[in-house]
Amino acid sequence: MSQLTSFKPRSDRPLVVITDYDFGDVSVETGILEAAGAEVVALQAKREEDLFEVAPNCAAMMNQYAKIGKETITRMQKCEVIARYGVGVDIVDVSAATDKGILVTNVQNYCTEEVADHAIALWMTLARKLPDYDRATHTGIWKWQSGQPVYRLRGRTMGVVSLGKIGQAIVTRAQAFGVNVIAYDPFLPAGVAAKLGVELVNKADLLARSDYILMQAPMTPDTHHFLSDAEFAAMKPGAILVNTGRGPTVDNAALFRALREGHLAAAGLDDPEEEPAKRANWTPDDNPLFTLPNVLVTPHAAYYSEESILAARVTAATQVAKVLTGQTPDYTVNADALAATTA
């Protein structure tokens, strides 16, 4: 792997820029990409401006959290592919990439089990009041009442937002506990929901009927602040929210108000709205949710297991290697749009 002393390739090999990573090293990617004849440079970009100098010379760019926006893409002169380490591509300007003739790839089907397990773990932890009991016993209080009230799960209603592969995996796990599952997903065929034993409902019904709401929504303009003040007010008193989808789908200021006022019982978030991993500087003081004892926050860890992180790294690098060697990648985001522009 080249050290970034210059933004120009050291050789005539295609330059692959890894914009950022948090898994220790890039040896997995380097092995795959160097075998495909590429030169690899790894950065830790926290601002888009950090990519401007390297953009003109790169043949490919891979990103974990760093934004690859229009300002970066317009500077690209040789880039063939932008590869995301995950499923979502909201931090890549796909339209700008398409206009520039650059393929965008992602990684799919690598963390379905992990995220579903994590969502259920957050739900069960909050529903059974495990944090309350843990805090009490550590201070010498040995009473079942320290978690009161705790309600039986069986027979209660869980609402799931977005029934993609992860949402469906959440459903099958939750049903084992005897909850009635309803779901909001305007894009899902009714027959798929029926096979899962799930009733598809509109947003208003889901809010009004659910004792627990598990969010697995992707980040789109339509899902930004999918839950805010009006939605929290429409939810059942004492409801529990779990969000293992994207942080900004939940208005954190509104959630804080709903929890502080006691309308909601608890919340479990795999990422707060500000998405700390995408910030150069972050402190929990930025978000008042971190002051509440009935809020569990994990550091965007739902997707993580040793197996899943390796799969993401191998798959993302393999997409780039295939493009640079003239092969067809497995997971493309804008291939149809690119084909249409050249037809």
mmCIF file of N, CA and C in Angstrom, residues 201-317:
data_model
loop_
_atom_site.group_PDB
_atom_site.id
_atom_site.type_symbol
_atom_site.label_atom_id
_atom_site.label_comp_id
_atom_site.label_asym_id
_atom_site.label_seq_id
_atom_site.Cartn_x
_atom_site.Cartn_y
_atom_site.Cartn_z
ATOM 1 N N VAL A 201 -49.827 -2.065 7.052
ATOM 2 C CA VAL A 201 -50.702 -0.976 7.476
ATOM 3 C C VAL A 201 -50.118 0.344 7.002
ATOM 4 N N ASN A 202 -50.923 1.406 7.089
ATOM 5 C CA ASN A 202 -50.383 2.715 6.768
ATOM 6 C C ASN A 202 -49.632 3.273 7.977
ATOM 7 N N LYS A 203 -48.983 4.383 7.784
ATOM 8 C CA LYS A 203 -48.142 4.943 8.836
ATOM 9 C C LYS A 203 -48.952 5.293 10.078
ATOM 10 N N ALA A 204 -50.117 5.891 9.886
ATOM 11 C CA ALA A 204 -50.947 6.293 11.027
ATOM 12 C C ALA A 204 -51.357 5.094 11.861
ATOM 13 N N ASP A 205 -51.753 4.009 11.203
ATOM 14 C CA ASP A 205 -52.152 2.807 11.932
ATOM 15 C C ASP A 205 -50.978 2.202 12.692
ATOM 16 N N LEU A 206 -49.819 2.174 12.052
ATOM 17 C CA LEU A 206 -48.653 1.618 12.716
ATOM 18 C C LEU A 206 -48.336 2.393 13.985
ATOM 19 N N LEU A 207 -48.385 3.714 13.919
ATOM 20 C CA LEU A 207 -48.085 4.539 15.087
ATOM 21 C C LEU A 207 -49.108 4.312 16.191
ATOM 22 N N ALA A 208 -50.373 4.233 15.827
ATOM 23 C CA ALA A 208 -51.440 4.142 16.823
ATOM 24 C C ALA A 208 -51.515 2.773 17.492
ATOM 25 N N ARG A 209 -51.124 1.726 16.780
ATOM 26 C CA ARG A 209 -51.345 0.367 17.283
ATOM 27 C C ARG A 209 -50.122 -0.279 17.933
ATOM 28 N N SER A 210 -48.941 0.239 17.676
ATOM 29 C CA SER A 210 -47.721 -0.466 18.074
ATOM 30 C C SER A 210 -47.318 -0.184 19.515
ATOM 31 N N ASP A 211 -47.028 -1.258 20.246
ATOM 32 C CA ASP A 211 -46.400 -1.132 21.559
ATOM 33 C C ASP A 211 -44.894 -0.942 21.416
ATOM 34 N N TYR A 212 -44.373 -1.493 20.340
ATOM 35 C CA TYR A 212 -42.958 -1.366 20.028
ATOM 36 C C TYR A 212 -42.850 -1.002 18.547
ATOM 37 N N ILE A 213 -41.973 -0.064 18.232
ATOM 38 C CA ILE A 213 -41.701 0.260 16.833
ATOM 39 C C ILE A 213 -40.229 0.014 16.561
ATOM 40 N N LEU A 214 -39.951 -0.835 15.578
ATOM 41 C CA LEU A 214 -38.586 -1.129 15.176
ATOM 42 C C LEU A 214 -38.356 -0.541 13.787
ATOM 43 N N MET A 215 -37.466 0.424 13.724
ATOM 44 C CA MET A 215 -37.169 1.135 12.483
ATOM 45 C C MET A 215 -35.985 0.497 11.773
ATOM 46 N N GLN A 216 -36.173 0.202 10.488
ATOM 47 C CA GLN A 216 -35.084 -0.314 9.675
ATOM 48 C C GLN A 216 -35.060 0.419 8.341
ATOM 49 N N ALA A 217 -35.455 1.682 8.362
ATOM 50 C CA ALA A 217 -35.620 2.441 7.122
ATOM 51 C C ALA A 217 -34.283 2.934 6.575
ATOM 52 N N PRO A 218 -34.123 2.917 5.256
ATOM 53 C CA PRO A 218 -32.939 3.523 4.637
ATOM 54 C C PRO A 218 -33.065 5.040 4.682
ATOM 55 N N MET A 219 -31.975 5.736 4.379
ATOM 56 C CA MET A 219 -31.994 7.194 4.377
ATOM 57 C C MET A 219 -32.303 7.705 2.981
ATOM 58 N N THR A 220 -33.453 8.339 2.836
ATOM 59 C CA THR A 220 -33.873 8.972 1.590
ATOM 60 C C THR A 220 -34.504 10.310 1.952
ATOM 61 N N PRO A 221 -34.761 11.172 0.979
ATOM 62 C CA PRO A 221 -35.456 12.424 1.306
ATOM 63 C C PRO A 221 -36.806 12.179 1.971
ATOM 64 N N ASP A 222 -37.471 11.091 1.623
ATOM 65 C CA ASP A 222 -38.786 10.798 2.204
ATOM 66 C C ASP A 222 -38.707 10.256 3.626
ATOM 67 N N THR A 223 -37.577 9.673 4.005
ATOM 68 C CA THR A 223 -37.485 9.072 5.336
ATOM 69 C C THR A 223 -36.765 9.953 6.345
ATOM 70 N N HIS A 224 -36.221 11.084 5.916
ATOM 71 C CA HIS A 224 -35.589 11.988 6.875
ATOM 72 C C HIS A 224 -36.637 12.459 7.881
ATOM 73 N N HIS A 225 -36.345 12.276 9.167
ATOM 74 C CA HIS A 225 -37.282 12.603 10.252
ATOM 75 C C HIS A 225 -38.636 11.934 10.029
ATOM 76 N N PHE A 226 -38.584 10.672 9.624
ATOM 77 C CA PHE A 226 -39.805 9.886 9.484
ATOM 78 C C PHE A 226 -40.591 9.894 10.783
ATOM 79 N N LEU A 227 -39.867 9.914 11.895
ATOM 80 C CA LEU A 227 -40.494 10.063 13.208
ATOM 81 C C LEU A 227 -40.063 11.393 13.811
ATOM 82 N N SER A 228 -41.048 12.241 14.091
ATOM 83 C CA SER A 228 -40.781 13.536 14.719
ATOM 84 C C SER A 228 -41.900 13.812 15.722
ATOM 85 N N ASP A 229 -42.082 15.052 16.099
ATOM 86 C CA ASP A 229 -43.027 15.380 17.174
ATOM 87 C C ASP A 229 -44.431 14.823 16.930
ATOM 88 N N ALA A 230 -44.958 15.032 15.723
ATOM 89 C CA ALA A 230 -46.325 14.586 15.443
ATOM 90 C C ALA A 230 -46.444 13.072 15.545
ATOM 91 N N GLU A 231 -45.429 12.378 15.060
ATOM 92 C CA GLU A 231 -45.466 10.909 15.099
ATOM 93 C C GLU A 231 -45.344 10.394 16.533
ATOM 94 N N PHE A 232 -44.466 10.988 17.317
ATOM 95 C CA PHE A 232 -44.336 10.538 18.703
ATOM 96 C C PHE A 232 -45.621 10.795 19.486
ATOM 97 N N ALA A 233 -46.275 11.912 19.214
ATOM 98 C CA ALA A 233 -47.543 12.208 19.886
ATOM 99 C C ALA A 233 -48.616 11.195 19.515
ATOM 100 N N ALA A 234 -48.530 10.647 18.294
ATOM 101 C CA ALA A 234 -49.527 9.683 17.831
ATOM 102 C C ALA A 234 -49.267 8.267 18.322
ATOM 103 N N MET A 235 -48.102 8.040 18.894
ATOM 104 C CA MET A 235 -47.762 6.705 19.380
ATOM 105 C C MET A 235 -48.418 6.420 20.725
ATOM 106 N N LYS A 236 -48.549 5.149 21.042
ATOM 107 C CA LYS A 236 -49.124 4.741 22.316
ATOM 108 C C LYS A 236 -48.283 5.267 23.485
ATOM 109 N N PRO A 237 -48.919 5.714 24.555
ATOM 110 C CA PRO A 237 -48.153 6.030 25.766
ATOM 111 C C PRO A 237 -47.406 4.780 26.251
ATOM 112 N N GLY A 238 -46.142 4.962 26.579
ATOM 113 C CA GLY A 238 -45.348 3.837 27.048
ATOM 114 C C GLY A 238 -44.727 2.998 25.959
ATOM 115 N N ALA A 239 -44.827 3.422 24.699
ATOM 116 C CA ALA A 239 -44.231 2.665 23.595
ATOM 117 C C ALA A 239 -42.709 2.705 23.666
ATOM 118 N N ILE A 240 -42.105 1.710 23.052
ATOM 119 C CA ILE A 240 -40.645 1.610 22.970
ATOM 120 C C ILE A 240 -40.235 1.716 21.509
ATOM 121 N N LEU A 241 -39.208 2.521 21.243
ATOM 122 C CA LEU A 241 -38.687 2.690 19.891
ATOM 123 C C LEU A 241 -37.297 2.082 19.795
ATOM 124 N N VAL A 242 -37.066 1.328 18.729
ATOM 125 C CA VAL A 242 -35.730 0.824 18.404
ATOM 126 C C VAL A 242 -35.421 1.217 16.970
ATOM 127 N N ASN A 243 -34.266 1.850 16.763
ATOM 128 C CA ASN A 243 -33.867 2.231 15.405
ATOM 129 C C ASN A 243 -32.506 1.628 15.082
ATOM 130 N N THR A 244 -32.519 0.609 14.220
ATOM 131 C CA THR A 244 -31.278 0.042 13.711
ATOM 132 C C THR A 244 -31.095 0.398 12.242
ATOM 133 N N GLY A 245 -31.925 1.309 11.749
ATOM 134 C CA GLY A 245 -31.728 1.880 10.428
ATOM 135 C C GLY A 245 -30.871 3.128 10.566
ATOM 136 N N ARG A 246 -31.018 4.039 9.646
ATOM 137 C CA ARG A 246 -30.193 5.234 9.640
ATOM 138 C C ARG A 246 -30.630 6.233 10.700
ATOM 139 N N GLY A 247 -29.651 6.844 11.370
ATOM 140 C CA GLY A 247 -29.916 7.765 12.459
ATOM 141 C C GLY A 247 -30.838 8.915 12.126
ATOM 142 N N PRO A 248 -30.649 9.616 10.989
ATOM 143 C CA PRO A 248 -31.476 10.786 10.696
ATOM 144 C C PRO A 248 -32.935 10.480 10.356
ATOM 145 N N THR A 249 -33.325 9.215 10.309
ATOM 146 C CA THR A 249 -34.746 8.920 10.099
ATOM 147 C C THR A 249 -35.565 9.240 11.351
ATOM 148 N N VAL A 250 -34.890 9.451 12.471
ATOM 149 C CA VAL A 250 -35.562 9.809 13.723
ATOM 150 C C VAL A 250 -35.087 11.186 14.156
ATOM 151 N N ASP A 251 -36.022 12.095 14.350
ATOM 152 C CA ASP A 251 -35.728 13.435 14.855
ATOM 153 C C ASP A 251 -35.339 13.319 16.320
ATOM 154 N N ASN A 252 -34.051 13.452 16.611
ATOM 155 C CA ASN A 252 -33.570 13.220 17.967
ATOM 156 C C ASN A 252 -34.059 14.255 18.970
ATOM 157 N N ALA A 253 -34.219 15.496 18.541
ATOM 158 C CA ALA A 253 -34.736 16.524 19.445
ATOM 159 C C ALA A 253 -36.179 16.202 19.839
ATOM 160 N N ALA A 254 -36.966 15.768 18.869
ATOM 161 C CA ALA A 254 -38.356 15.390 19.151
ATOM 162 C C ALA A 254 -38.414 14.142 20.020
ATOM 163 N N LEU A 255 -37.528 13.188 19.772
ATOM 164 C CA LEU A 255 -37.481 11.978 20.592
ATOM 165 C C LEU A 255 -37.129 12.320 22.033
ATOM 166 N N PHE A 256 -36.194 13.219 22.215
ATOM 167 C CA PHE A 256 -35.826 13.649 23.569
ATOM 168 C C PHE A 256 -37.035 14.226 24.296
ATOM 169 N N ARG A 257 -37.802 15.045 23.607
ATOM 170 C CA ARG A 257 -38.984 15.628 24.241
ATOM 171 C C ARG A 257 -39.994 14.551 24.624
ATOM 172 N N ALA A 258 -40.221 13.606 23.729
ATOM 173 C CA ALA A 258 -41.205 12.550 23.998
ATOM 174 C C ALA A 258 -40.780 11.668 25.169
ATOM 175 N N LEU A 259 -39.482 11.417 25.293
ATOM 176 C CA LEU A 259 -38.981 10.605 26.395
ATOM 177 C C LEU A 259 -38.958 11.397 27.703
ATOM 178 N N ARG A 260 -38.530 12.632 27.643
ATOM 179 C CA ARG A 260 -38.454 13.456 28.855
ATOM 180 C C ARG A 260 -39.836 13.694 29.440
ATOM 181 N N GLU A 261 -40.823 13.854 28.562
ATOM 182 C CA GLU A 261 -42.184 14.086 29.027
ATOM 183 C C GLU A 261 -42.883 12.801 29.461
ATOM 184 N N GLY A 262 -42.257 11.656 29.215
ATOM 185 C CA GLY A 262 -42.800 10.386 29.665
ATOM 186 C C GLY A 262 -43.792 9.745 28.726
ATOM 187 N N HIS A 263 -43.983 10.316 27.525
ATOM 188 C CA HIS A 263 -44.928 9.708 26.594
ATOM 189 C C HIS A 263 -44.394 8.386 26.061
ATOM 190 N N LEU A 264 -43.111 8.332 25.748
ATOM 191 C CA LEU A 264 -42.470 7.088 25.349
ATOM 192 C C LEU A 264 -41.713 6.514 26.544
ATOM 193 N N ALA A 265 -41.649 5.191 26.602
ATOM 194 C CA ALA A 265 -40.984 4.542 27.734
ATOM 195 C C ALA A 265 -39.477 4.503 27.572
ATOM 196 N N ALA A 266 -39.012 4.225 26.350
ATOM 197 C CA ALA A 266 -37.575 4.020 26.157
ATOM 198 C C ALA A 266 -37.255 4.024 24.671
ATOM 199 N N ALA A 267 -35.972 4.151 24.375
ATOM 200 C CA ALA A 267 -35.519 4.090 22.984
ATOM 201 C C ALA A 267 -34.160 3.421 22.924
ATOM 202 N N GLY A 268 -33.968 2.642 21.878
ATOM 203 C CA GLY A 268 -32.676 2.028 21.581
ATOM 204 C C GLY A 268 -32.243 2.466 20.197
ATOM 205 N N LEU A 269 -31.084 3.081 20.096
ATOM 206 C CA LEU A 269 -30.611 3.639 18.827
ATOM 207 C C LEU A 269 -29.248 3.051 18.486
ATOM 208 N N ASP A 270 -29.106 2.576 17.270
ATOM 209 C CA ASP A 270 -27.795 2.111 16.843
ATOM 210 C C ASP A 270 -26.939 3.252 16.330
ATOM 211 N N ASP A 271 -27.522 4.395 16.099
ATOM 212 C CA ASP A 271 -26.777 5.571 15.647
ATOM 213 C C ASP A 271 -27.651 6.782 15.923
ATOM 214 N N PRO A 272 -27.137 7.790 16.602
ATOM 215 C CA PRO A 272 -27.944 8.997 16.770
ATOM 216 C C PRO A 272 -28.016 9.776 15.469
ATOM 217 N N GLU A 273 -28.856 10.785 15.462
ATOM 218 C CA GLU A 273 -29.107 11.514 14.216
ATOM 219 C C GLU A 273 -27.850 12.133 13.629
ATOM 220 N N GLU A 274 -26.942 12.590 14.480
ATOM 221 C CA GLU A 274 -25.751 13.280 13.965
ATOM 222 C C GLU A 274 -24.712 12.340 13.377
ATOM 223 N N GLU A 275 -24.880 11.021 13.562
ATOM 224 C CA GLU A 275 -23.982 10.011 12.997
ATOM 225 C C GLU A 275 -22.511 10.363 13.281
ATOM 226 N N PRO A 276 -22.068 10.164 14.522
ATOM 227 C CA PRO A 276 -20.737 10.606 14.940
ATOM 228 C C PRO A 276 -19.578 10.136 14.075
ATOM 229 N N ALA A 277 -19.675 8.936 13.492
ATOM 230 C CA ALA A 277 -18.558 8.422 12.697
ATOM 231 C C ALA A 277 -18.282 9.279 11.473
ATOM 232 N N LYS A 278 -19.244 10.098 11.085
ATOM 233 C CA LYS A 278 -19.078 10.942 9.904
ATOM 234 C C LYS A 278 -18.618 12.350 10.264
ATOM 235 N N ARG A 279 -18.288 12.577 11.536
ATOM 236 C CA ARG A 279 -17.885 13.901 12.003
ATOM 237 C C ARG A 279 -16.419 13.900 12.422
ATOM 238 N N ALA A 280 -15.773 15.022 12.152
ATOM 239 C CA ALA A 280 -14.376 15.161 12.554
ATOM 240 C C ALA A 280 -14.264 15.275 14.061
ATOM 241 N N ASN A 281 -15.196 15.974 14.677
ATOM 242 C CA ASN A 281 -15.207 16.147 16.128
ATOM 243 C C ASN A 281 -16.617 15.887 16.631
ATOM 244 N N TRP A 282 -16.702 15.049 17.669
ATOM 245 C CA TRP A 282 -18.017 14.736 18.226
ATOM 246 C C TRP A 282 -17.883 14.470 19.708
ATOM 247 N N THR A 283 -18.907 14.867 20.453
ATOM 248 C CA THR A 283 -19.000 14.564 21.871
ATOM 249 C C THR A 283 -20.463 14.271 22.190
ATOM 250 N N PRO A 284 -20.752 13.390 23.133
ATOM 251 C CA PRO A 284 -22.144 13.132 23.496
ATOM 252 C C PRO A 284 -22.862 14.370 24.023
ATOM 253 N N ASP A 285 -22.094 15.377 24.418
ATOM 254 C CA ASP A 285 -22.723 16.629 24.852
ATOM 255 C C ASP A 285 -23.519 17.282 23.727
ATOM 256 N N ASP A 286 -23.255 16.861 22.472
ATOM 257 C CA ASP A 286 -23.968 17.427 21.324
ATOM 258 C C ASP A 286 -25.433 16.988 21.280
ATOM 259 N N ASN A 287 -25.763 15.909 21.975
ATOM 260 C CA ASN A 287 -27.098 15.331 21.848
ATOM 261 C C ASN A 287 -27.667 15.034 23.235
ATOM 262 N N PRO A 288 -28.753 15.700 23.635
ATOM 263 C CA PRO A 288 -29.298 15.502 24.991
ATOM 264 C C PRO A 288 -29.828 14.102 25.245
ATOM 265 N N LEU A 289 -30.051 13.308 24.204
ATOM 266 C CA LEU A 289 -30.500 11.931 24.430
ATOM 267 C C LEU A 289 -29.518 11.149 25.297
ATOM 268 N N PHE A 290 -28.238 11.529 25.225
ATOM 269 C CA PHE A 290 -27.225 10.813 25.995
ATOM 270 C C PHE A 290 -27.327 11.085 27.496
ATOM 271 N N THR A 291 -28.172 12.019 27.894
ATOM 272 C CA THR A 291 -28.357 12.298 29.324
ATOM 273 C C THR A 291 -29.476 11.457 29.928
ATOM 274 N N LEU A 292 -30.238 10.740 29.091
ATOM 275 C CA LEU A 292 -31.412 10.017 29.582
ATOM 276 C C LEU A 292 -31.075 8.565 29.909
ATOM 277 N N PRO A 293 -31.494 8.073 31.075
ATOM 278 C CA PRO A 293 -31.186 6.692 31.452
ATOM 279 C C PRO A 293 -31.995 5.653 30.693
ATOM 280 N N ASN A 294 -33.100 6.070 30.054
ATOM 281 C CA ASN A 294 -33.934 5.113 29.326
ATOM 282 C C ASN A 294 -33.635 5.108 27.827
ATOM 283 N N VAL A 295 -32.435 5.537 27.471
ATOM 284 C CA VAL A 295 -31.987 5.506 26.076
ATOM 285 C C VAL A 295 -30.711 4.670 25.991
ATOM 286 N N LEU A 296 -30.745 3.641 25.147
ATOM 287 C CA LEU A 296 -29.545 2.859 24.852
ATOM 288 C C LEU A 296 -29.028 3.274 23.486
ATOM 289 N N VAL A 297 -27.736 3.552 23.387
ATOM 290 C CA VAL A 297 -27.137 3.924 22.105
ATOM 291 C C VAL A 297 -25.923 3.046 21.865
ATOM 292 N N THR A 298 -25.890 2.415 20.704
ATOM 293 C CA THR A 298 -24.711 1.653 20.299
ATOM 294 C C THR A 298 -24.045 2.371 19.130
ATOM 295 N N PRO A 299 -22.718 2.242 18.982
ATOM 296 C CA PRO A 299 -21.961 3.065 18.028
ATOM 297 C C PRO A 299 -21.999 2.551 16.591
ATOM 298 N N HIS A 300 -23.204 2.542 16.024
ATOM 299 C CA HIS A 300 -23.393 2.023 14.662
ATOM 300 C C HIS A 300 -22.736 0.647 14.552
ATOM 301 N N ALA A 301 -23.091 -0.205 15.508
ATOM 302 C CA ALA A 301 -22.461 -1.519 15.619
ATOM 303 C C ALA A 301 -23.380 -2.656 15.209
ATOM 304 N N ALA A 302 -24.631 -2.343 14.823
ATOM 305 C CA ALA A 302 -25.583 -3.414 14.530
ATOM 306 C C ALA A 302 -25.100 -4.331 13.413
ATOM 307 N N TYR A 303 -24.393 -3.771 12.459
ATOM 308 C CA TYR A 303 -23.949 -4.566 11.313
ATOM 309 C C TYR A 303 -22.739 -5.429 11.630
ATOM 310 N N TYR A 304 -22.125 -5.173 12.787
ATOM 311 C CA TYR A 304 -20.808 -5.762 13.044
ATOM 312 C C TYR A 304 -20.844 -7.181 13.611
ATOM 313 N N SER A 305 -20.039 -8.034 13.003
ATOM 314 C CA SER A 305 -19.489 -9.257 13.584
ATOM 315 C C SER A 305 -18.165 -9.434 12.861
ATOM 316 N N GLU A 306 -17.314 -10.275 13.375
ATOM 317 C CA GLU A 306 -16.048 -10.504 12.685
ATOM 318 C C GLU A 306 -16.284 -11.006 11.259
ATOM 319 N N GLU A 307 -17.328 -11.823 11.121
ATOM 320 C CA GLU A 307 -17.634 -12.378 9.793
ATOM 321 C C GLU A 307 -18.182 -11.315 8.845
ATOM 322 N N SER A 308 -19.068 -10.457 9.350
ATOM 323 C CA SER A 308 -19.707 -9.484 8.464
ATOM 324 C C SER A 308 -18.744 -8.393 8.021
ATOM 325 N N ILE A 309 -17.871 -7.937 8.926
ATOM 326 C CA ILE A 309 -16.952 -6.871 8.534
ATOM 327 C C ILE A 309 -15.960 -7.380 7.494
ATOM 328 N N LEU A 310 -15.540 -8.637 7.632
ATOM 329 C CA LEU A 310 -14.652 -9.209 6.622
ATOM 330 C C LEU A 310 -15.376 -9.328 5.287
ATOM 331 N N ALA A 311 -16.619 -9.768 5.320
ATOM 332 C CA ALA A 311 -17.389 -9.894 4.083
ATOM 333 C C ALA A 311 -17.557 -8.545 3.398
ATOM 334 N N ALA A 312 -17.804 -7.494 4.170
ATOM 335 C CA ALA A 312 -17.967 -6.162 3.578
ATOM 336 C C ALA A 312 -16.692 -5.700 2.907
ATOM 337 N N ARG A 313 -15.578 -5.928 3.550
ATOM 338 C CA ARG A 313 -14.292 -5.484 2.999
ATOM 339 C C ARG A 313 -13.934 -6.256 1.738
ATOM 340 N N VAL A 314 -14.100 -7.564 1.787
ATOM 341 C CA VAL A 314 -13.781 -8.391 0.620
ATOM 342 C C VAL A 314 -14.699 -8.030 -0.545
ATOM 343 N N THR A 315 -15.984 -7.887 -0.268
ATOM 344 C CA THR A 315 -16.941 -7.618 -1.338
ATOM 345 C C THR A 315 -16.721 -6.257 -1.962
ATOM 346 N N ALA A 316 -16.511 -5.228 -1.144
ATOM 347 C CA ALA A 316 -16.296 -3.881 -1.689
ATOM 348 C C ALA A 316 -15.058 -3.841 -2.567
ATOM 349 N N ALA A 317 -13.969 -4.433 -2.089
ATOM 350 C CA ALA A 317 -12.738 -4.437 -2.875
ATOM 351 C C ALA A 317 -12.888 -5.262 -4.144
#
